[in-house]
Amino acid sequence: MNDELFDFDTLHRLIPHSDKMCLWEAVTAFDDDSVQCRTTRHLDLDHPLKRDGRLSKLHLIEFGAQTIAIHGGLKAQAEAENTASPFAKTPRPGYLASVKNITFGDFNPQTAVLTGQATQLMADDASKLYQFELQDQNGQTVCSGRALVIHPED
C-alpha cells in the first residue's frame, strides 16, 4: 500500500532536523489547513530519542512539533511554486514558542505505526497556532495538544 504524497527524502529537506531526528517517514494527506503523516521510525533500535531502549510519552510532543513543521514547509514550498515572481518571499524559520493542552493516552512504544495530524487554527506573519493529534496503529489517540509557532523578524 503506497498512500504517500511525500516521502522521507522530501520531508528531510523541509524541516531543520537531519537523519534519524526526522521522525516522520511520509505525508499521506496535505492541504492548506492540515497535514497527515505516518511513521514506523519510532521502532528503530537506535532511535535518537530512546533512553534505555524506550520512547517516552513526552517525546510524542516532538512528533507533533515535526508534523507542524512539515505542514509549514509544504505550504511554503507550494506558495513558492505558485509564485512566478523572482521577489517571492523565502520561507521564514519558525520556532516552537509554547505547547498547551497536552493530553496523553495509553501509549505502547511498540505500536506498529504512528500517525499524526496537524491542523492550522490561526496564522499571521508573526505566528501560527496549530492543533496536533497522534494516533497508534489502532487509531487511539496517544497525544494531542496545541502549539504556537513564532516567526521572528528578520
PDB file of C-alpha atoms in Angstrom:
ATOM      1  CA  MET A   1       0.000   0.000   0.000  1.00  0.00           C
ATOM      2  CA  ASN A   2       1.531   3.276  -1.078  1.00  0.00           C
ATOM      3  CA  ASP A   3      -0.554   6.217   0.040  1.00  0.00           C
ATOM      4  CA  GLU A   4       2.409   8.606   0.244  1.00  0.00           C
ATOM      5  CA  LEU A   5       2.118  12.107  -1.153  1.00  0.00           C
ATOM      6  CA  PHE A   6       5.627  12.978   0.023  1.00  0.00           C
ATOM      7  CA  ASP A   7       8.358  10.564   1.091  1.00  0.00           C
ATOM      8  CA  PHE A   8      11.139  10.731   3.673  1.00  0.00           C
ATOM      9  CA  ASP A   9      13.610  12.428   1.317  1.00  0.00           C
ATOM     10  CA  THR A  10      11.166  15.277   0.737  1.00  0.00           C
ATOM     11  CA  LEU A  11      10.383  15.642   4.445  1.00  0.00           C
ATOM     12  CA  HIS A  12      14.066  15.579   5.303  1.00  0.00           C
ATOM     13  CA  ARG A  13      14.541  18.747   3.218  1.00  0.00           C
ATOM     14  CA  LEU A  14      11.579  20.552   4.807  1.00  0.00           C
ATOM     15  CA  ILE A  15      12.475  20.514   8.478  1.00  0.00           C
ATOM     16  CA  PRO A  16      15.572  21.576  10.422  1.00  0.00           C
ATOM     17  CA  HIS A  17      16.386  18.044  11.578  1.00  0.00           C
ATOM     18  CA  SER A  18      18.593  15.526   9.863  1.00  0.00           C
ATOM     19  CA  ASP A  19      18.864  11.782   9.556  1.00  0.00           C
ATOM     20  CA  LYS A  20      17.248   9.897  12.422  1.00  0.00           C
ATOM     21  CA  MET A  21      15.834  13.063  14.026  1.00  0.00           C
ATOM     22  CA  CYS A  22      13.492  13.438  11.058  1.00  0.00           C
ATOM     23  CA  LEU A  23      10.771  11.430  12.804  1.00  0.00           C
ATOM     24  CA  TRP A  24       8.135  11.032  10.071  1.00  0.00           C
ATOM     25  CA  GLU A  25       8.501   8.777   7.026  1.00  0.00           C
ATOM     26  CA  ALA A  26       5.716  10.013   4.791  1.00  0.00           C
ATOM     27  CA  VAL A  27       2.926  12.520   4.292  1.00  0.00           C
ATOM     28  CA  THR A  28      -0.365  10.810   3.483  1.00  0.00           C
ATOM     29  CA  ALA A  29      -2.603  13.900   3.196  1.00  0.00           C
ATOM     30  CA  PHE A  30      -1.937  17.611   2.808  1.00  0.00           C
ATOM     31  CA  ASP A  31      -3.972  20.741   2.160  1.00  0.00           C
ATOM     32  CA  ASP A  32      -3.779  24.425   3.033  1.00  0.00           C
ATOM     33  CA  ASP A  33      -5.057  23.833   6.575  1.00  0.00           C
ATOM     34  CA  SER A  34      -3.682  20.442   7.612  1.00  0.00           C
ATOM     35  CA  VAL A  35      -1.270  17.576   7.102  1.00  0.00           C
ATOM     36  CA  GLN A  36      -1.268  13.882   7.985  1.00  0.00           C
ATOM     37  CA  CYS A  37       1.943  11.901   8.466  1.00  0.00           C
ATOM     38  CA  ARG A  38       2.895   8.286   9.087  1.00  0.00           C
ATOM     39  CA  THR A  39       5.965   6.576  10.551  1.00  0.00           C
ATOM     40  CA  THR A  40       7.448   3.356  11.816  1.00  0.00           C
ATOM     41  CA  ARG A  41      10.776   5.041  12.669  1.00  0.00           C
ATOM     42  CA  HIS A  42       9.897   5.035  16.383  1.00  0.00           C
ATOM     43  CA  LEU A  43      10.603   1.278  16.282  1.00  0.00           C
ATOM     44  CA  ASP A  44      14.243   1.752  15.248  1.00  0.00           C
ATOM     45  CA  LEU A  45      16.524   0.273  17.889  1.00  0.00           C
ATOM     46  CA  ASP A  46      18.884   3.240  17.587  1.00  0.00           C
ATOM     47  CA  HIS A  47      16.171   5.906  17.604  1.00  0.00           C
ATOM     48  CA  PRO A  48      17.816   9.095  18.932  1.00  0.00           C
ATOM     49  CA  LEU A  49      15.034   9.872  21.423  1.00  0.00           C
ATOM     50  CA  LYS A  50      15.055   6.463  23.082  1.00  0.00           C
ATOM     51  CA  ARG A  51      16.534   6.081  26.551  1.00  0.00           C
ATOM     52  CA  ASP A  52      17.221   2.575  27.813  1.00  0.00           C
ATOM     53  CA  GLY A  53      15.602   1.308  24.614  1.00  0.00           C
ATOM     54  CA  ARG A  54      12.268   3.062  25.226  1.00  0.00           C
ATOM     55  CA  LEU A  55      10.474   6.057  23.840  1.00  0.00           C
ATOM     56  CA  SER A  56       8.729   8.251  26.431  1.00  0.00           C
ATOM     57  CA  LYS A  57       5.278   9.782  26.068  1.00  0.00           C
ATOM     58  CA  LEU A  58       6.958  13.178  26.353  1.00  0.00           C
ATOM     59  CA  HIS A  59       8.760  12.533  23.079  1.00  0.00           C
ATOM     60  CA  LEU A  60       5.399  12.476  21.332  1.00  0.00           C
ATOM     61  CA  ILE A  61       5.327  16.270  21.630  1.00  0.00           C
ATOM     62  CA  GLU A  62       8.360  16.364  19.301  1.00  0.00           C
ATOM     63  CA  PHE A  63       6.469  14.176  16.829  1.00  0.00           C
ATOM     64  CA  GLY A  64       3.613  16.708  16.975  1.00  0.00           C
ATOM     65  CA  ALA A  65       6.004  19.635  16.517  1.00  0.00           C
ATOM     66  CA  GLN A  66       7.570  17.999  13.469  1.00  0.00           C
ATOM     67  CA  THR A  67       4.127  17.416  11.970  1.00  0.00           C
ATOM     68  CA  ILE A  68       3.562  21.162  12.280  1.00  0.00           C
ATOM     69  CA  ALA A  69       6.975  21.931  10.753  1.00  0.00           C
ATOM     70  CA  ILE A  70       6.211  19.653   7.813  1.00  0.00           C
ATOM     71  CA  HIS A  71       2.912  21.449   7.190  1.00  0.00           C
ATOM     72  CA  GLY A  72       4.657  24.815   7.273  1.00  0.00           C
ATOM     73  CA  GLY A  73       7.381  23.592   4.932  1.00  0.00           C
ATOM     74  CA  LEU A  74       4.932  22.102   2.447  1.00  0.00           C
ATOM     75  CA  LYS A  75       2.845  25.287   2.449  1.00  0.00           C
ATOM     76  CA  ALA A  76       5.936  27.430   1.843  1.00  0.00           C
ATOM     77  CA  GLN A  77       7.051  25.093  -0.939  1.00  0.00           C
ATOM     78  CA  ALA A  78       3.612  25.212  -2.581  1.00  0.00           C
ATOM     79  CA  GLU A  79       3.480  29.013  -2.340  1.00  0.00           C
ATOM     80  CA  ALA A  80       6.956  29.317  -3.875  1.00  0.00           C
ATOM     81  CA  GLU A  81       5.975  27.017  -6.756  1.00  0.00           C
ATOM     82  CA  ASN A  82       2.803  29.044  -7.390  1.00  0.00           C
ATOM     83  CA  THR A  83       4.597  32.396  -7.381  1.00  0.00           C
ATOM     84  CA  ALA A  84       6.242  33.345 -10.645  1.00  0.00           C
ATOM     85  CA  SER A  85       7.828  36.474  -9.179  1.00  0.00           C
ATOM     86  CA  PRO A  86      11.582  36.358  -8.550  1.00  0.00           C
ATOM     87  CA  PHE A  87      10.811  38.513  -5.494  1.00  0.00           C
ATOM     88  CA  ALA A  88       8.716  35.843  -3.791  1.00  0.00           C
ATOM     89  CA  LYS A  89       9.441  35.525  -0.088  1.00  0.00           C
ATOM     90  CA  THR A  90      11.660  32.704   1.036  1.00  0.00           C
ATOM     91  CA  PRO A  91      10.210  30.671   3.888  1.00  0.00           C
ATOM     92  CA  ARG A  92      10.970  32.151   7.291  1.00  0.00           C
ATOM     93  CA  PRO A  93      12.113  29.819  10.022  1.00  0.00           C
ATOM     94  CA  GLY A  94       9.609  29.067  12.736  1.00  0.00           C
ATOM     95  CA  TYR A  95      10.314  28.358  16.378  1.00  0.00           C
ATOM     96  CA  LEU A  96       8.150  26.434  18.802  1.00  0.00           C
ATOM     97  CA  ALA A  97       7.119  29.063  21.362  1.00  0.00           C
ATOM     98  CA  SER A  98       4.674  27.101  23.505  1.00  0.00           C
ATOM     99  CA  VAL A  99       2.635  23.949  23.802  1.00  0.00           C
ATOM    100  CA  LYS A 100      -0.666  23.847  25.676  1.00  0.00           C
ATOM    101  CA  ASN A 101      -3.499  21.495  26.484  1.00  0.00           C
ATOM    102  CA  ILE A 102      -1.263  18.452  26.080  1.00  0.00           C
ATOM    103  CA  THR A 103      -3.070  15.209  26.807  1.00  0.00           C
ATOM    104  CA  PHE A 104      -1.631  11.715  26.684  1.00  0.00           C
ATOM    105  CA  GLY A 105      -3.496   8.493  26.076  1.00  0.00           C
ATOM    106  CA  ASP A 106      -2.203   4.979  26.585  1.00  0.00           C
ATOM    107  CA  PHE A 107       0.991   4.726  24.562  1.00  0.00           C
ATOM    108  CA  ASN A 108       2.655   1.465  23.631  1.00  0.00           C
ATOM    109  CA  PRO A 109       6.062   2.429  22.191  1.00  0.00           C
ATOM    110  CA  GLN A 110       5.955  -0.793  20.133  1.00  0.00           C
ATOM    111  CA  THR A 111       2.826   0.198  18.187  1.00  0.00           C
ATOM    112  CA  ALA A 112       3.416  -0.839  14.576  1.00  0.00           C
ATOM    113  CA  VAL A 113       2.588   2.581  13.117  1.00  0.00           C
ATOM    114  CA  LEU A 114       2.232   6.117  14.433  1.00  0.00           C
ATOM    115  CA  THR A 115       0.132   8.619  12.530  1.00  0.00           C
ATOM    116  CA  GLY A 116      -0.055  12.326  13.156  1.00  0.00           C
ATOM    117  CA  GLN A 117      -2.230  15.192  12.053  1.00  0.00           C
ATOM    118  CA  ALA A 118      -1.635  18.906  12.445  1.00  0.00           C
ATOM    119  CA  THR A 119      -4.331  21.479  11.730  1.00  0.00           C
ATOM    120  CA  GLN A 120      -3.572  25.166  11.432  1.00  0.00           C
ATOM    121  CA  LEU A 121      -6.081  27.117  13.519  1.00  0.00           C
ATOM    122  CA  MET A 122      -4.722  30.639  13.038  1.00  0.00           C
ATOM    123  CA  ALA A 123      -1.915  32.266  11.071  1.00  0.00           C
ATOM    124  CA  ASP A 124      -0.443  35.709  10.544  1.00  0.00           C
ATOM    125  CA  ASP A 125       3.006  36.985   9.573  1.00  0.00           C
ATOM    126  CA  ALA A 126       4.340  36.658  13.124  1.00  0.00           C
ATOM    127  CA  SER A 127       2.888  33.359  14.336  1.00  0.00           C
ATOM    128  CA  LYS A 128       0.792  30.275  13.706  1.00  0.00           C
ATOM    129  CA  LEU A 129      -1.395  28.282  16.075  1.00  0.00           C
ATOM    130  CA  TYR A 130      -1.840  24.552  15.474  1.00  0.00           C
ATOM    131  CA  GLN A 131      -3.748  21.634  16.946  1.00  0.00           C
ATOM    132  CA  PHE A 132      -1.997  18.266  16.660  1.00  0.00           C
ATOM    133  CA  GLU A 133      -3.028  14.687  17.349  1.00  0.00           C
ATOM    134  CA  LEU A 134      -1.028  11.452  17.232  1.00  0.00           C
ATOM    135  CA  GLN A 135      -2.607   8.014  16.982  1.00  0.00           C
ATOM    136  CA  ASP A 136      -1.372   4.446  17.343  1.00  0.00           C
ATOM    137  CA  GLN A 137      -1.970   1.554  14.932  1.00  0.00           C
ATOM    138  CA  ASN A 138      -5.489   1.090  16.337  1.00  0.00           C
ATOM    139  CA  GLY A 139      -6.496   4.717  15.798  1.00  0.00           C
ATOM    140  CA  GLN A 140      -6.335   5.505  19.523  1.00  0.00           C
ATOM    141  CA  THR A 141      -5.100   8.988  20.405  1.00  0.00           C
ATOM    142  CA  VAL A 142      -1.768   8.776  22.224  1.00  0.00           C
ATOM    143  CA  CYS A 143      -1.040  12.516  22.373  1.00  0.00           C
ATOM    144  CA  SER A 144      -2.789  15.737  21.428  1.00  0.00           C
ATOM    145  CA  GLY A 145      -2.325  19.403  22.086  1.00  0.00           C
ATOM    146  CA  ARG A 146      -1.864  22.874  20.711  1.00  0.00           C
ATOM    147  CA  ALA A 147       1.366  24.542  19.699  1.00  0.00           C
ATOM    148  CA  LEU A 148       2.287  28.127  18.919  1.00  0.00           C
ATOM    149  CA  VAL A 149       4.994  28.695  16.318  1.00  0.00           C
ATOM    150  CA  ILE A 150       6.551  32.150  16.032  1.00  0.00           C
ATOM    151  CA  HIS A 151       8.414  33.696  13.111  1.00  0.00           C
ATOM    152  CA  PRO A 152      10.889  36.272  14.425  1.00  0.00           C
ATOM    153  CA  GLU A 153      11.572  39.441  12.500  1.00  0.00           C
ATOM    154  CA  ASP A 154      14.440  39.170  10.025  1.00  0.00           C
TER     155      ASP A 154
END
